[in-house]
mmCIF file of C-alpha atoms in Angstrom:
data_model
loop_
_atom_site.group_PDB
_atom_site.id
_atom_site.type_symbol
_atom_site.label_atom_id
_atom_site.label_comp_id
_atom_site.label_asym_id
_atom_site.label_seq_id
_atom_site.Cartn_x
_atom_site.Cartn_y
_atom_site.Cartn_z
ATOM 1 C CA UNK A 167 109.306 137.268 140.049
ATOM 2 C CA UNK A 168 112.426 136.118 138.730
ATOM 3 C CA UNK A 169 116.311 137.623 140.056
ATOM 4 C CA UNK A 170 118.782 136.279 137.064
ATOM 5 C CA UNK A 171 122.522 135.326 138.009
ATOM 6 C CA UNK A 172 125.092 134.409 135.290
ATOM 7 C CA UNK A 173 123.642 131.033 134.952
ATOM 8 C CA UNK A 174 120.810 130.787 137.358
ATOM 9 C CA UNK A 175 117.199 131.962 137.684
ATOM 10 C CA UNK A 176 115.904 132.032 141.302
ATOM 11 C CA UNK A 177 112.551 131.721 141.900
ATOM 12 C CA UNK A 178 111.074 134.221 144.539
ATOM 13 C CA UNK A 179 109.812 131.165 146.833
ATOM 14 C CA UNK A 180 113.961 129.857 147.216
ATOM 15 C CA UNK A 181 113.164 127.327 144.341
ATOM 16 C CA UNK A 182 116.326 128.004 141.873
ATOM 17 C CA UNK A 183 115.938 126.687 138.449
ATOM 18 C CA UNK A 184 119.000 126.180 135.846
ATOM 19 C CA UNK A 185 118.552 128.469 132.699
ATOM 20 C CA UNK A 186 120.601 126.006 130.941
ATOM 21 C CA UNK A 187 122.011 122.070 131.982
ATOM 22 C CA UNK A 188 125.111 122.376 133.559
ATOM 23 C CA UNK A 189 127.103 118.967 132.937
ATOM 24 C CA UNK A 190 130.389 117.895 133.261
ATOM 25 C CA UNK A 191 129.854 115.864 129.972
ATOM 26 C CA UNK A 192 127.406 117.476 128.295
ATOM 27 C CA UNK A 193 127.164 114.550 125.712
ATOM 28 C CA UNK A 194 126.433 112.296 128.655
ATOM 29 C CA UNK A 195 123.843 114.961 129.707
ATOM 30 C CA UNK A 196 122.108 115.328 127.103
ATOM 31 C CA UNK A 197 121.622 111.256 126.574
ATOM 32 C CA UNK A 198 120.758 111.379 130.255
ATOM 33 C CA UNK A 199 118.002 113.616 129.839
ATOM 34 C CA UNK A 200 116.669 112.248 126.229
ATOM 35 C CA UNK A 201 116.469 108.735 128.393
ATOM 36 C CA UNK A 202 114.808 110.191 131.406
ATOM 37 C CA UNK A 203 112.213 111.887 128.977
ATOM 38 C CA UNK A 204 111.337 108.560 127.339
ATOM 39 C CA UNK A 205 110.762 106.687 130.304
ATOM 40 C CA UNK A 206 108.873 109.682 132.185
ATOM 41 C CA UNK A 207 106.439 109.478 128.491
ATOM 42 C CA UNK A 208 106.070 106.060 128.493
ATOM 43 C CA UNK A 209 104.688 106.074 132.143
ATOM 44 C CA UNK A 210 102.302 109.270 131.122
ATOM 45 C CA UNK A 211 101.216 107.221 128.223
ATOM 46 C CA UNK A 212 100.120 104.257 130.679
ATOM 47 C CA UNK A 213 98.464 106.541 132.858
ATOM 48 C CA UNK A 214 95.939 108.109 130.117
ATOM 49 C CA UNK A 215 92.555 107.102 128.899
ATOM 50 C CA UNK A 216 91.884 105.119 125.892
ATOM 51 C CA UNK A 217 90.971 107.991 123.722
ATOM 52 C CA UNK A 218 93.799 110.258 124.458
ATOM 53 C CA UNK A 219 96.211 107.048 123.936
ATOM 54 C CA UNK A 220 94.700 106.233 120.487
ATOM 55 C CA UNK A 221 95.045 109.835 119.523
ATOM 56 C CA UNK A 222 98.369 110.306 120.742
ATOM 57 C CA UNK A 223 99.861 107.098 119.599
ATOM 58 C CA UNK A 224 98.134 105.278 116.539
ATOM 59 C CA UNK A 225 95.821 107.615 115.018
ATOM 60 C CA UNK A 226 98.282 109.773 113.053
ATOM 61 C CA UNK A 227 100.402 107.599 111.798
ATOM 62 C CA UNK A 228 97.051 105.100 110.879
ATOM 63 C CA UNK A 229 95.269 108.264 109.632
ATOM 64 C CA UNK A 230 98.514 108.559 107.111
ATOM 65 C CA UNK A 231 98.065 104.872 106.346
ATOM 66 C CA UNK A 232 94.696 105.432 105.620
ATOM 67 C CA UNK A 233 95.420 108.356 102.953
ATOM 68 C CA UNK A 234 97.726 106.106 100.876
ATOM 69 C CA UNK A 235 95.135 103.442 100.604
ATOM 70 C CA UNK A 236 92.893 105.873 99.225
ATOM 71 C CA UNK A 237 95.501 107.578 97.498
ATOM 72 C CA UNK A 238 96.681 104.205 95.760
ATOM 73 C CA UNK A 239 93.548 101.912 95.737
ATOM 74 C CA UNK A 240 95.264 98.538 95.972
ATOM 75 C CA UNK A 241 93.992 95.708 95.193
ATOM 76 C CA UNK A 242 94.083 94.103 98.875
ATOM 77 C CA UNK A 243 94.113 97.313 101.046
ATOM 78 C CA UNK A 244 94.061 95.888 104.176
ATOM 79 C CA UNK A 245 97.430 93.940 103.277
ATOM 80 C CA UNK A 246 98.493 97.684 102.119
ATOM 81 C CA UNK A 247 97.376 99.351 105.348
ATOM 82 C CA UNK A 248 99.778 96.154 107.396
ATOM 83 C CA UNK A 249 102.936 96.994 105.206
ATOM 84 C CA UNK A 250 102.762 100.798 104.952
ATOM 85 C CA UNK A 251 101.994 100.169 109.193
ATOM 86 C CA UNK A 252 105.131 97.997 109.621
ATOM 87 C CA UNK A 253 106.855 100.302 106.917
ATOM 88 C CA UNK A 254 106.207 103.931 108.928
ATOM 89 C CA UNK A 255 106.214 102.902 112.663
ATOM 90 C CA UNK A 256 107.643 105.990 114.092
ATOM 91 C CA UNK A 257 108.348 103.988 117.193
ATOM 92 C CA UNK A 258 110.811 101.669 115.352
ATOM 93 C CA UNK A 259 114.326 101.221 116.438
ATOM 94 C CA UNK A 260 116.672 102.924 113.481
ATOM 95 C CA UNK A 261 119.983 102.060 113.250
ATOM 96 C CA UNK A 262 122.243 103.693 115.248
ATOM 97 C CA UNK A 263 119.190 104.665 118.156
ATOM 98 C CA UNK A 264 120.632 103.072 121.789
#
């Protein structure tokens, strides 16, 4: 069962878990936590089997690919397939991404 404070929920075992970040910065926080997310993904990402990998990481956006070549029916689809790849990688730096 949970006991609420002003900021705080404590757990009934002494575990007490934030209801929200409390940071000094929260700017700093926030990029903290976005960083420690990616990192903690990328090493879950590693640790899974092929399959789920695929699934997770190439098969939507090569599924979307995939689409558009029918969609458009170009004359060299496979050339298609490379741009619209290269073109869509959602794991591309964008400008202004640290």
């Amino acid at each position: 069962f949970f006991r609420l404070s002003s900021n705080m929920a404590e757990v009934k075992d002494d575990k007490t878990v934030p209801t929200q970040p409390c940071y000094d910065d929260m700017t700093e926080g926030k990029a903290a936590e976005k960083a420690a997310l990616a990192v903690q993904n990328k090493i879950n990402l590693h640790a899974l089997p092929v399959r789920a990998y695929l699934d997770q990481t190439v098969v939507p956006i090569m599924l979307q690919g995939l689409a558009e070549v029918a969609r458009v029916r170009p004359d060299d689809p496979v050339e298609f397939l490379a741009a619209f790849l290269l073109k869509n990688n959602p794991h591309k730096a964008r400008p202004g991404d640290n």
